[in-house]
């Protein structure tokens, strides 16, 4: 039988609920407990696959092919487990099941109502996820903030679970305490109000996590305890940190895991600890030497703000790999459209140790990516292309090495004469019938590596499994020509039909993957391809210290 911890957020979005939830999981794991975590997204969307990434962030793909929220990725990285689709739900998904069941007469002729039938379905899913993971503790992160209309049914489900078994369910409130610049003082009032809003949903917080720029002091701790109705020692200070991986250590310092065990009446098991984790965090803090990597994409800006959330798993994978080599990752967000407007800007790539082009869709910024790939290929700058980044590398190779000036992907130009990347045959009917939701080639598929490839050496094995999210693929018609011109098909599906990895053996590091390796990188087990990419980037590193990150970006700003 699992115990349940609901994690809810207040005051604003982006307070770090996902990190808090994953960190609580981590410290409970360190007590020898089996932990799983769920994410609830209040949207009507059935999954995250159809949402604009700039609005929603990364679409994280699970082994079993679900298109989920980026927090699922955070859980996988912190808990070092594989999380499946039962651990992700949205309003759309819950309603879909209720309606289907009603159509199948599964409610036995009853009037099917929003309450209790919708919360009942939420509870069923939570319990199912707990059972599948055989979890001692199941964490449930409720998306959105308390007080908004969208997540009220999920809070109702939580309340019902607590009512049914008070010793089994715990509520963690993740709040934010602003320090307005003109006052210079940390303010508790928004949290006080938020706690009352939670009360009006019939829920009393057991633990409050006080996110803020700075640590919480004693007077404010007392005030929060008093007004939120929580013991002082259950108010956890959670100041900003350089790396999210520090958060479990901060929680553990405040003995949060023990408090949770006491409250839920659970015994710690066979003692594990956070020693390896702490070592990794120390390296991330102490590393002096840098590796400078450019991430070339297009989903970066909203209004005046730069957002890199869309590429979260890529960023984390780069960090893991850099720390493995005991260096500090210095990541630069480079919008590819800038290279279309000003090709002379490509020269800036000389100042990078490596370039990554992550996944993407559509035509915006694509020619800039192709120009950047040509540049790094000819200038021998380490390159890692992920999904679209691999497809664009194939287009570039076709145009400039294989003598096919009109080559392109059919995604951008459906009537292209030389469709070196074309739609997968099983995808054609989806597109023709406008079936876009959840229909890409999704999730884990096996791949076999070429014995002489760089990838084979990196993985240290012949057969691998990686996660996918695409509709297009390398057109096999052109394979013989590409191979003749020096492209190595380094990874392929077991039936030899789908090209999964391309490499240029003459280049220090030029690897493109049809899959998304970033989803499987873990802080203590960096992904082999990222690990190798960074190793070569360090080996071939030029004098990047000549120009600081800030002046690099400022110069770029001036040139675009
Ligand atoms: N747009 C490309 C495809 O659908 C690549 C997708 C991706 O990068 N995830 O095949």
Coordinates of C-alpha atoms and ligand atoms in Angstrom, one line a residue:
X1 CA 0.0 0.0 0.0
X2 CA 1.4 3.3 -1.0
X3 CA 1.2 6.6 0.8
X4 CA 0.5 9.8 -1.1
X5 CA 2.0 13.2 -1.2
X6 CA 0.3 15.9 -3.1
X7 CA 2.4 18.9 -4.1
X8 CA 0.5 22.1 -4.9
X9 CA 1.8 25.5 -6.0
X10 CA 0.6 29.0 -5.1
X11 CA 1.4 32.6 -5.8
X12 CA 2.7 32.1 -9.3
X13 CA 3.8 29.6 -12.0
X14 CA 7.3 28.5 -12.2
X15 CA 8.0 28.4 -8.5
X16 CA 9.8 25.1 -8.9
X17 CA 7.0 22.7 -8.0
X18 CA 8.4 20.0 -10.3
X19 CA 11.9 20.3 -8.7
X20 CA 10.4 20.3 -5.2
X21 CA 8.4 17.2 -6.0
X22 CA 11.3 15.4 -7.6
X23 CA 13.6 16.4 -4.7
X24 CA 11.2 15.1 -2.1
X25 CA 11.2 11.9 -4.0
X26 CA 14.9 11.8 -4.1
X27 CA 15.3 12.3 -0.3
X28 CA 12.7 9.6 0.4
X29 CA 14.6 7.3 -2.0
X30 CA 17.7 7.9 0.1
X31 CA 15.8 6.4 3.1
X32 CA 15.4 3.2 1.1
X33 CA 11.9 3.8 0.0
X34 CA 10.4 3.0 -3.4
X35 CA 9.1 6.2 -4.9
X36 CA 7.1 7.2 -8.0
X37 CA 5.8 10.6 -9.1
X38 CA 2.8 11.7 -11.2
X39 CA 2.2 15.0 -13.0
X40 CA -1.3 16.4 -13.4
X41 CA -1.7 19.1 -16.1
X42 CA -5.0 20.9 -15.9
X43 CA -5.3 21.5 -19.7
X44 CA -8.0 20.1 -21.9
X45 CA -5.3 18.9 -24.2
X46 CA -5.1 15.1 -24.0
X47 CA -1.3 15.3 -24.0
X48 CA 1.4 17.9 -24.4
X49 CA 2.2 16.9 -28.0
X50 CA -0.2 19.4 -29.5
X51 CA 0.9 22.4 -27.5
X52 CA 3.1 25.2 -28.7
X53 CA 6.5 24.5 -27.1
X54 CA 7.1 28.2 -26.3
X55 CA 3.9 28.3 -24.3
X56 CA 4.2 25.0 -22.6
X57 CA 7.9 24.1 -22.5
X58 CA 9.4 20.9 -23.6
X59 CA 7.4 17.9 -24.6
X60 CA 9.0 15.0 -22.7
X61 CA 8.6 11.6 -24.4
X62 CA 8.4 8.5 -22.3
X63 CA 9.6 5.0 -23.2
X64 CA 6.0 3.9 -23.8
X65 CA 5.4 6.8 -26.2
X66 CA 3.5 9.4 -24.2
X67 CA 4.0 13.1 -24.9
X68 CA 4.2 14.6 -21.5
X69 CA 5.2 17.6 -19.4
X70 CA 8.8 18.4 -18.8
X71 CA 8.4 17.7 -15.1
X72 CA 8.1 14.0 -16.0
X73 CA 11.7 14.4 -17.3
X74 CA 12.7 16.0 -14.0
X75 CA 11.3 13.0 -12.1
X76 CA 13.1 10.5 -14.3
X77 CA 16.4 12.4 -13.8
X78 CA 16.1 12.8 -10.1
X79 CA 14.6 9.4 -9.3
X80 CA 16.7 7.6 -11.9
X81 CA 13.6 5.6 -12.9
X82 CA 11.6 5.1 -16.1
X83 CA 8.2 6.7 -15.8
X84 CA 5.3 5.6 -17.9
X85 CA 2.2 7.2 -19.3
X86 CA 0.0 6.2 -16.3
X87 CA 2.0 8.8 -14.4
X88 CA 0.8 11.7 -16.5
X89 CA -2.8 13.0 -16.8
X90 CA -4.5 16.0 -18.1
X91 CA -8.1 17.2 -17.7
X92 CA -8.7 16.1 -21.3
X93 CA -7.4 12.6 -20.6
X94 CA -9.5 12.2 -17.5
X95 CA -12.7 13.4 -19.2
X96 CA -12.0 11.2 -22.2
X97 CA -12.0 8.1 -20.1
X98 CA -15.1 9.1 -18.2
X99 CA -17.0 9.8 -21.4
X100 CA -15.8 6.6 -23.0
X101 CA -16.9 4.7 -20.0
X102 CA -20.3 6.3 -20.0
X103 CA -20.7 5.4 -23.7
X104 CA -19.9 1.8 -22.8
X105 CA -22.6 1.8 -20.1
X106 CA -19.9 1.2 -17.5
X107 CA -21.7 3.5 -15.0
X108 CA -24.6 1.1 -15.1
X109 CA -27.2 3.7 -16.1
X110 CA -26.3 6.2 -13.4
X111 CA -26.3 9.9 -14.0
X112 CA -22.6 10.6 -14.6
X113 CA -21.6 13.8 -12.8
X114 CA -18.6 16.0 -12.6
X115 CA -18.4 15.2 -8.9
X116 CA -17.7 12.4 -7.9
X117 CA -17.1 10.7 -11.2
X118 CA -14.3 12.9 -12.4
X119 CA -12.3 12.9 -9.1
X120 CA -13.0 9.2 -8.9
X121 CA -11.2 8.7 -12.2
X122 CA -8.4 10.9 -11.0
X123 CA -8.0 8.8 -7.9
X124 CA -8.2 5.6 -10.0
X125 CA -5.3 6.8 -12.1
X126 CA -3.2 7.8 -9.1
X127 CA -3.7 4.5 -7.4
X128 CA -2.9 2.6 -10.6
X129 CA 0.4 4.5 -11.0
X130 CA 1.2 3.7 -7.4
X131 CA 0.5 0.0 -7.9
X132 CA 2.4 -0.3 -11.1
X133 CA 5.5 1.2 -9.5
X134 CA 4.9 -0.8 -6.3
X135 CA 5.6 2.5 -4.6
X136 CA 5.9 3.1 -0.9
X137 CA 5.3 6.7 -1.6
X138 CA 3.6 8.3 -4.6
X139 CA 4.1 12.0 -5.2
X140 CA 1.4 13.8 -7.2
X141 CA 2.2 17.2 -8.6
X142 CA -0.9 19.2 -9.3
X143 CA -0.3 21.6 -12.1
X144 CA -1.4 25.3 -12.1
X145 CA -1.8 27.2 -8.9
X146 CA -4.3 26.8 -6.1
X147 CA -7.3 29.2 -6.5
X148 CA -7.6 28.9 -10.2
X149 CA -10.6 27.2 -11.7
X150 CA -8.8 24.6 -13.9
X151 CA -7.4 22.4 -11.2
X152 CA -10.2 22.4 -8.7
X153 CA -11.3 18.8 -9.6
X154 CA -7.9 17.5 -9.0
X155 CA -7.8 19.2 -5.6
X156 CA -11.2 17.7 -4.9
X157 CA -9.7 14.2 -5.7
X158 CA -6.9 14.9 -3.3
X159 CA -9.3 16.0 -0.6
X160 CA -11.4 12.9 -1.1
X161 CA -8.3 10.7 -0.7
X162 CA -7.3 12.5 2.5
X163 CA -10.8 12.1 3.9
X164 CA -10.8 8.4 3.2
X165 CA -7.3 7.8 4.8
X166 CA -6.0 10.7 6.8
X167 CA -2.7 9.0 7.7
X168 CA -2.0 8.1 4.1
X169 CA -2.1 11.5 2.5
X170 CA 0.1 14.5 2.9
X171 CA -0.1 18.0 1.4
X172 CA 2.9 20.1 0.5
X173 CA 2.4 23.7 -0.4
X174 CA 5.1 25.2 -2.6
X175 CA 4.9 29.0 -2.3
X176 CA 6.9 32.0 -3.4
X177 CA 8.0 34.8 -1.1
X178 CA 8.7 37.9 -3.0
X179 CA 11.4 40.5 -2.0
X180 CA 10.2 43.6 -3.8
X181 CA 13.2 45.7 -4.8
X182 CA 11.9 48.9 -3.3
X183 CA 11.3 47.3 0.1
X184 CA 14.1 44.9 0.3
X185 CA 12.1 42.7 2.6
X186 CA 10.8 39.2 2.1
X187 CA 7.0 39.2 2.1
X188 CA 4.8 36.4 3.6
X189 CA 1.4 37.8 2.9
X190 CA 0.8 36.1 -0.6
X191 CA 1.6 32.8 1.1
X192 CA -0.8 33.4 3.9
X193 CA -3.6 34.2 1.5
X194 CA -2.7 31.2 -0.6
X195 CA -2.9 28.9 2.4
X196 CA -6.4 30.1 3.1
X197 CA -7.4 29.6 -0.5
X198 CA -6.2 26.0 -0.1
X199 CA -8.3 25.7 3.1
X200 CA -11.3 26.8 1.1
X201 CA -10.8 23.8 -1.1
X202 CA -11.0 21.7 2.0
X203 CA -7.3 21.1 2.3
X204 CA -4.8 22.0 5.0
X205 CA -1.1 22.1 4.1
X206 CA 1.1 19.8 6.2
X207 CA 4.4 21.2 4.9
X208 CA 5.2 24.6 3.4
X209 CA 8.2 25.0 1.0
X210 CA 9.1 28.6 1.0
X211 CA 10.7 29.4 -2.3
X212 CA 12.5 32.8 -2.4
X213 CA 15.6 34.5 -3.6
X214 CA 17.1 34.2 -0.2
X215 CA 16.8 31.8 2.8
X216 CA 13.9 32.2 5.2
X217 CA 14.6 33.9 8.5
X218 CA 13.2 33.1 11.9
X219 CA 10.6 35.9 12.2
X220 CA 9.1 35.0 8.8
X221 CA 9.2 31.3 9.6
X222 CA 7.2 32.0 12.7
X223 CA 4.7 34.2 10.8
X224 CA 4.2 31.6 8.2
X225 CA 3.7 28.8 10.8
X226 CA 1.1 30.9 12.6
X227 CA -0.9 32.0 9.5
X228 CA -0.7 28.8 7.5
X229 CA -1.4 26.5 10.5
X230 CA 1.8 24.5 10.1
X231 CA 4.5 23.7 12.7
X232 CA 7.6 25.8 12.4
X233 CA 9.8 22.8 11.7
X234 CA 7.5 22.0 8.7
X235 CA 8.3 25.2 7.0
X236 CA 11.2 24.5 4.6
X237 CA 13.4 27.2 3.4
X238 CA 14.1 26.9 -0.3
X239 CA 16.3 29.7 -1.6
X240 CA 17.4 30.0 -5.2
X241 CA 20.2 27.7 -6.1
X242 CA 22.7 27.6 -8.9
X243 CA 21.7 24.1 -9.8
X244 CA 18.4 22.3 -9.3
X245 CA 20.3 19.2 -8.2
X246 CA 21.2 21.0 -4.9
X247 CA 17.6 21.1 -3.8
X248 CA 17.4 17.5 -2.4
X249 CA 20.6 18.3 -0.4
X250 CA 19.0 21.5 1.0
X251 CA 15.8 19.6 1.9
X252 CA 17.8 16.9 3.6
X253 CA 19.8 19.4 5.7
X254 CA 16.4 20.5 7.1
X255 CA 15.5 16.9 7.8
X256 CA 12.5 17.0 5.6
X257 CA 12.5 13.3 4.7
X258 CA 12.3 12.4 8.4
X259 CA 9.4 14.8 9.0
X260 CA 7.5 13.2 6.1
X261 CA 8.2 9.7 7.4
X262 CA 7.0 10.6 10.9
X263 CA 3.8 12.2 9.5
X264 CA 3.0 9.3 7.2
X265 CA 4.0 6.8 9.8
X266 CA 6.6 5.0 7.6
X267 CA 9.8 3.4 8.6
X268 CA 13.0 4.2 6.8
X269 CA 14.4 1.0 5.1
X270 CA 17.8 -0.2 4.3
X271 CA 19.8 3.0 4.6
X272 CA 21.0 4.6 1.3
X273 CA 22.4 8.0 1.1
X274 CA 22.9 11.0 -1.1
X275 CA 26.7 10.7 -1.2
X276 CA 27.1 10.2 -5.0
X277 CA 24.5 12.9 -5.6
X278 CA 26.4 15.3 -3.4
X279 CA 29.6 14.6 -5.2
X280 CA 28.0 15.4 -8.5
X281 CA 26.6 18.7 -7.1
X282 CA 30.1 19.5 -5.7
X283 CA 31.7 19.0 -9.1
X284 CA 29.0 21.3 -10.7
X285 CA 29.9 24.0 -8.2
X286 CA 33.6 23.7 -8.2
X287 CA 34.4 23.0 -11.9
X288 CA 36.5 25.9 -13.2
X289 CA 37.3 24.8 -16.7
X290 CA 34.5 25.5 -19.2
X291 CA 33.1 23.9 -22.2
X292 CA 31.2 26.3 -24.4
X293 CA 28.4 24.8 -26.4
X294 CA 26.0 26.6 -28.8
X295 CA 22.4 25.3 -28.9
X296 CA 20.9 26.5 -32.2
X297 CA 17.2 26.5 -32.3
X298 CA 14.2 28.8 -32.7
X299 CA 11.9 28.4 -29.7
X300 CA 13.7 30.9 -27.5
X301 CA 11.9 34.1 -27.0
X302 CA 8.6 35.2 -25.6
X303 CA 8.3 39.0 -25.7
X304 CA 11.4 40.4 -24.1
X305 CA 12.4 37.2 -22.3
X306 CA 14.6 34.4 -23.4
X307 CA 13.2 31.0 -22.5
X308 CA 15.3 27.9 -22.9
X309 CA 12.7 25.5 -21.2
X310 CA 11.8 24.1 -24.6
X311 CA 15.1 22.4 -24.7
X312 CA 15.2 21.4 -21.0
X313 CA 16.3 17.8 -21.5
X314 CA 19.0 18.8 -24.0
X315 CA 20.3 21.3 -21.5
X316 CA 20.3 18.8 -18.7
X317 CA 22.0 16.2 -20.8
X318 CA 24.8 18.7 -21.7
X319 CA 25.2 19.5 -18.0
X320 CA 25.4 15.8 -17.0
X321 CA 28.0 15.2 -19.6
X322 CA 30.1 18.2 -18.8
X323 CA 30.1 17.4 -15.1
X324 CA 31.2 13.8 -15.9
X325 CA 34.3 15.4 -17.5
X326 CA 34.5 17.8 -14.5
X327 CA 34.0 20.9 -16.5
X328 CA 31.4 23.7 -16.3
X329 CA 29.0 23.8 -19.2
X330 CA 28.6 27.2 -20.7
X331 CA 25.5 27.1 -22.9
X332 CA 24.6 29.7 -25.5
X333 CA 21.1 30.0 -27.0
X334 CA 21.5 30.9 -30.7
X335 CA 18.5 31.7 -32.7
X336 CA 19.1 30.2 -36.2
X337 CA 17.2 32.9 -38.0
X338 CA 20.0 35.3 -37.3
X339 CA 22.2 33.3 -39.7
X340 CA 19.7 33.8 -42.5
X341 CA 19.7 37.5 -42.0
X342 CA 23.4 37.9 -41.6
X343 CA 25.5 34.9 -42.9
X344 CA 28.7 36.7 -41.7
X345 CA 27.5 35.9 -38.2
X346 CA 28.4 32.2 -38.7
X347 CA 31.9 33.1 -37.9
X348 CA 30.9 33.3 -34.2
X349 CA 30.7 29.5 -34.3
X350 CA 34.5 29.4 -34.4
X351 CA 34.4 30.5 -30.8
X352 CA 32.4 27.5 -29.6
X353 CA 33.7 24.1 -28.5
X354 CA 30.7 22.4 -30.0
X355 CA 27.2 22.9 -31.5
X356 CA 23.9 21.1 -30.9
X357 CA 20.9 21.4 -33.0
X358 CA 17.9 19.9 -31.2
X359 CA 14.5 18.8 -32.4
X360 CA 12.2 21.1 -34.3
X361 CA 9.3 21.4 -36.7
X362 CA 8.4 23.6 -39.7
X363 CA 10.3 26.0 -41.9
X364 CA 11.2 28.9 -39.7
X365 CA 14.9 29.2 -39.2
X366 CA 15.7 26.1 -41.1
X367 CA 18.0 27.6 -43.7
X368 CA 20.0 29.2 -40.8
X369 CA 20.4 25.8 -39.3
X370 CA 21.6 24.3 -42.6
X371 CA 24.1 27.1 -43.0
X372 CA 25.4 26.5 -39.4
X373 CA 25.7 22.8 -40.1
X374 CA 27.7 23.5 -43.3
X375 CA 29.9 25.8 -41.2
X376 CA 30.6 23.3 -38.4
X377 CA 31.1 20.5 -40.9
X378 CA 33.7 22.2 -42.9
X379 CA 35.3 23.9 -39.9
X380 CA 35.4 20.6 -38.0
X381 CA 33.6 21.9 -35.0
X382 CA 32.0 19.1 -33.0
X383 CA 28.3 18.7 -33.9
X384 CA 25.5 16.8 -32.4
X385 CA 22.2 16.9 -34.2
X386 CA 19.0 15.6 -32.5
X387 CA 16.1 14.5 -34.7
X388 CA 15.5 17.7 -36.8
X389 CA 19.2 18.4 -36.2
X390 CA 20.0 15.1 -37.9
X391 CA 17.5 15.6 -40.7
X392 CA 19.0 19.0 -41.4
X393 CA 22.5 17.5 -41.4
X394 CA 21.3 15.1 -44.1
X395 CA 19.9 18.0 -46.2
X396 CA 23.1 19.9 -45.8
X397 CA 25.2 16.8 -46.8
X398 CA 23.0 16.2 -49.8
X399 CA 23.2 19.8 -51.0
X400 CA 26.9 20.4 -50.5
X401 CA 28.6 17.0 -50.5
X402 CA 26.4 14.7 -52.6
X403 CA 25.8 17.3 -55.3
X404 CA 22.0 17.7 -54.9
X405 CA 21.5 21.4 -54.7
X406 CA 17.7 21.1 -54.5
X407 CA 17.6 18.6 -51.7
X408 CA 15.3 19.3 -48.8
X409 CA 12.9 17.7 -46.4
X410 CA 9.4 17.1 -47.6
X411 CA 8.1 18.6 -44.3
X412 CA 9.0 22.0 -45.6
X413 CA 8.6 21.5 -49.3
X414 CA 6.1 18.7 -50.0
X415 CA 6.8 18.8 -53.8
X416 CA 10.6 18.9 -53.5
X417 CA 12.4 17.2 -56.3
X418 CA 15.0 15.6 -54.1
X419 CA 13.2 14.7 -50.9
X420 CA 16.2 13.3 -48.9
X421 CA 14.0 13.4 -45.8
X422 CA 10.5 12.2 -46.5
X423 CA 7.4 11.3 -44.6
X424 CA 7.3 7.8 -43.2
X425 CA 4.8 5.7 -45.1
X426 CA 2.7 5.0 -42.0
X427 CA 2.4 8.7 -41.3
X428 CA 0.8 9.6 -44.6
X429 CA -2.7 8.7 -43.7
X430 CA -2.4 10.5 -40.4
X431 CA -1.6 13.7 -42.2
X432 CA -4.2 13.2 -44.9
X433 CA -6.9 12.7 -42.3
X434 CA -5.6 15.4 -40.0
X435 CA -4.9 13.0 -37.1
X436 CA -2.2 15.0 -35.4
X437 CA -2.6 14.2 -31.7
X438 CA -0.4 11.4 -30.4
X439 CA 0.2 10.0 -33.9
X440 CA 3.9 10.6 -34.5
X441 CA 6.3 7.7 -34.3
X442 CA 6.6 7.9 -30.5
X443 CA 8.6 6.3 -27.7
X444 CA 11.3 3.6 -27.5
X445 CA 12.4 1.7 -30.6
X446 CA 15.4 -0.6 -30.9
X447 CA 18.4 0.4 -33.0
X448 CA 21.5 -1.6 -34.1
X449 CA 24.9 0.1 -34.3
X450 CA 27.5 -0.2 -37.0
X451 CA 30.6 -1.9 -35.6
X452 CA 33.0 0.7 -36.8
X453 CA 31.0 3.7 -35.7
X454 CA 31.7 6.3 -33.1
X455 CA 28.3 5.6 -31.6
X456 CA 29.1 1.9 -31.2
X457 CA 32.3 2.9 -29.3
X458 CA 30.4 5.4 -27.1
X459 CA 27.6 3.1 -26.1
X460 CA 29.9 0.1 -25.7
X461 CA 27.2 -2.2 -27.1
X462 CA 25.6 -3.2 -30.3
X463 CA 21.9 -3.0 -29.6
X464 CA 20.3 0.1 -28.0
X465 CA 16.8 1.5 -27.4
X466 CA 16.0 5.2 -27.7
X467 CA 13.0 7.4 -27.7
X468 CA 11.5 9.0 -30.8
X469 CA 9.1 11.7 -31.8
X470 CA 8.9 12.3 -35.5
X471 CA 7.0 11.8 -38.8
X472 CA 9.8 12.1 -41.3
X473 CA 12.9 9.9 -41.9
X474 CA 15.9 9.6 -44.2
X475 CA 14.8 8.6 -47.6
X476 CA 16.4 5.2 -48.3
X477 CA 16.5 5.8 -52.0
X478 CA 19.5 8.1 -51.4
X479 CA 21.3 5.9 -49.0
X480 CA 23.7 4.3 -51.5
X481 CA 24.7 7.7 -52.8
X482 CA 25.2 9.2 -49.4
X483 CA 27.3 6.2 -48.3
X484 CA 29.4 6.5 -51.4
X485 CA 30.0 10.2 -50.6
X486 CA 31.2 9.4 -47.1
X487 CA 28.2 9.4 -44.8
X488 CA 28.2 6.5 -42.3
X489 CA 24.9 5.0 -41.4
X490 CA 25.9 4.3 -37.8
X491 CA 22.6 3.2 -36.5
X492 CA 19.6 1.5 -38.1
X493 CA 16.4 -0.2 -37.0
X494 CA 16.7 -4.0 -36.7
X495 CA 14.7 -4.5 -39.9
X496 CA 17.3 -2.2 -41.7
X497 CA 14.6 0.1 -42.9
X498 CA 14.9 3.2 -40.8
X499 CA 18.2 5.2 -40.4
X500 CA 18.6 6.1 -36.8
X501 CA 22.1 7.6 -36.7
X502 CA 24.4 9.2 -39.2
X503 CA 28.0 10.0 -38.7
X504 CA 30.9 11.6 -40.7
X505 CA 33.9 9.5 -39.9
X506 CA 36.3 12.1 -41.2
X507 CA 35.1 14.7 -38.8
X508 CA 36.3 15.0 -35.2
X509 CA 32.6 14.6 -34.0
X510 CA 29.7 14.8 -36.4
X511 CA 26.7 12.7 -35.2
X512 CA 23.0 13.0 -35.9
X513 CA 20.3 10.9 -34.3
X514 CA 16.8 10.4 -35.5
X515 CA 15.9 9.7 -31.9
X516 CA 16.2 12.0 -28.8
X517 CA 19.0 10.7 -26.6
X518 CA 18.6 13.7 -24.3
X519 CA 15.5 12.0 -22.7
X520 CA 17.6 9.2 -21.2
X521 CA 20.5 11.2 -19.7
X522 CA 20.7 11.1 -16.0
X523 CA 22.8 13.2 -13.7
X524 CA 24.9 10.3 -12.5
X525 CA 24.8 8.5 -15.8
X526 CA 25.2 10.9 -18.7
X527 CA 24.1 9.8 -22.1
X528 CA 27.0 8.1 -24.0
X529 CA 26.6 10.3 -27.1
X530 CA 26.5 13.5 -25.0
X531 CA 29.5 12.3 -23.0
X532 CA 31.5 11.6 -26.2
X533 CA 30.4 14.9 -27.7
X534 CA 31.7 16.9 -24.7
X535 CA 34.9 14.8 -24.6
X536 CA 35.7 15.6 -28.2
X537 CA 34.6 19.2 -27.7
X538 CA 37.1 19.5 -24.8
X539 CA 39.8 17.9 -26.8
X540 CA 39.5 20.1 -29.8
X541 CA 38.6 23.2 -27.8
X542 CA 40.0 26.4 -29.2
X543 CA 40.6 29.5 -27.3
X544 CA 37.1 30.2 -26.3
X545 CA 38.2 32.1 -23.2
X546 CA 39.1 35.1 -25.5
X547 CA 35.6 36.3 -25.3
X548 CA 33.2 36.1 -22.4
X549 CA 29.7 34.6 -22.8
X550 CA 28.1 38.0 -22.2
X551 CA 30.2 39.8 -24.8
X552 CA 29.6 37.0 -27.2
X553 CA 25.8 37.4 -26.8
X554 CA 26.1 41.2 -26.8
X555 CA 28.0 41.2 -30.1
X556 CA 25.5 38.8 -31.5
X557 CA 22.7 41.2 -30.5
X558 CA 24.5 44.0 -32.3
X559 CA 24.9 42.0 -35.5
X560 CA 21.3 40.8 -35.9
Ligands
LIG1 N1 10.0 17.6 -37.7 C1 10.7 16.4 -37.8 C2 9.8 15.2 -38.0 O1 8.6 15.3 -37.7 C3 11.6 16.3 -36.6 C4 10.9 16.1 -35.4 C5 11.7 16.4 -34.1 O2 12.8 17.0 -34.2 N2 11.3 15.9 -33.0 O3 10.3 14.2 -38.4

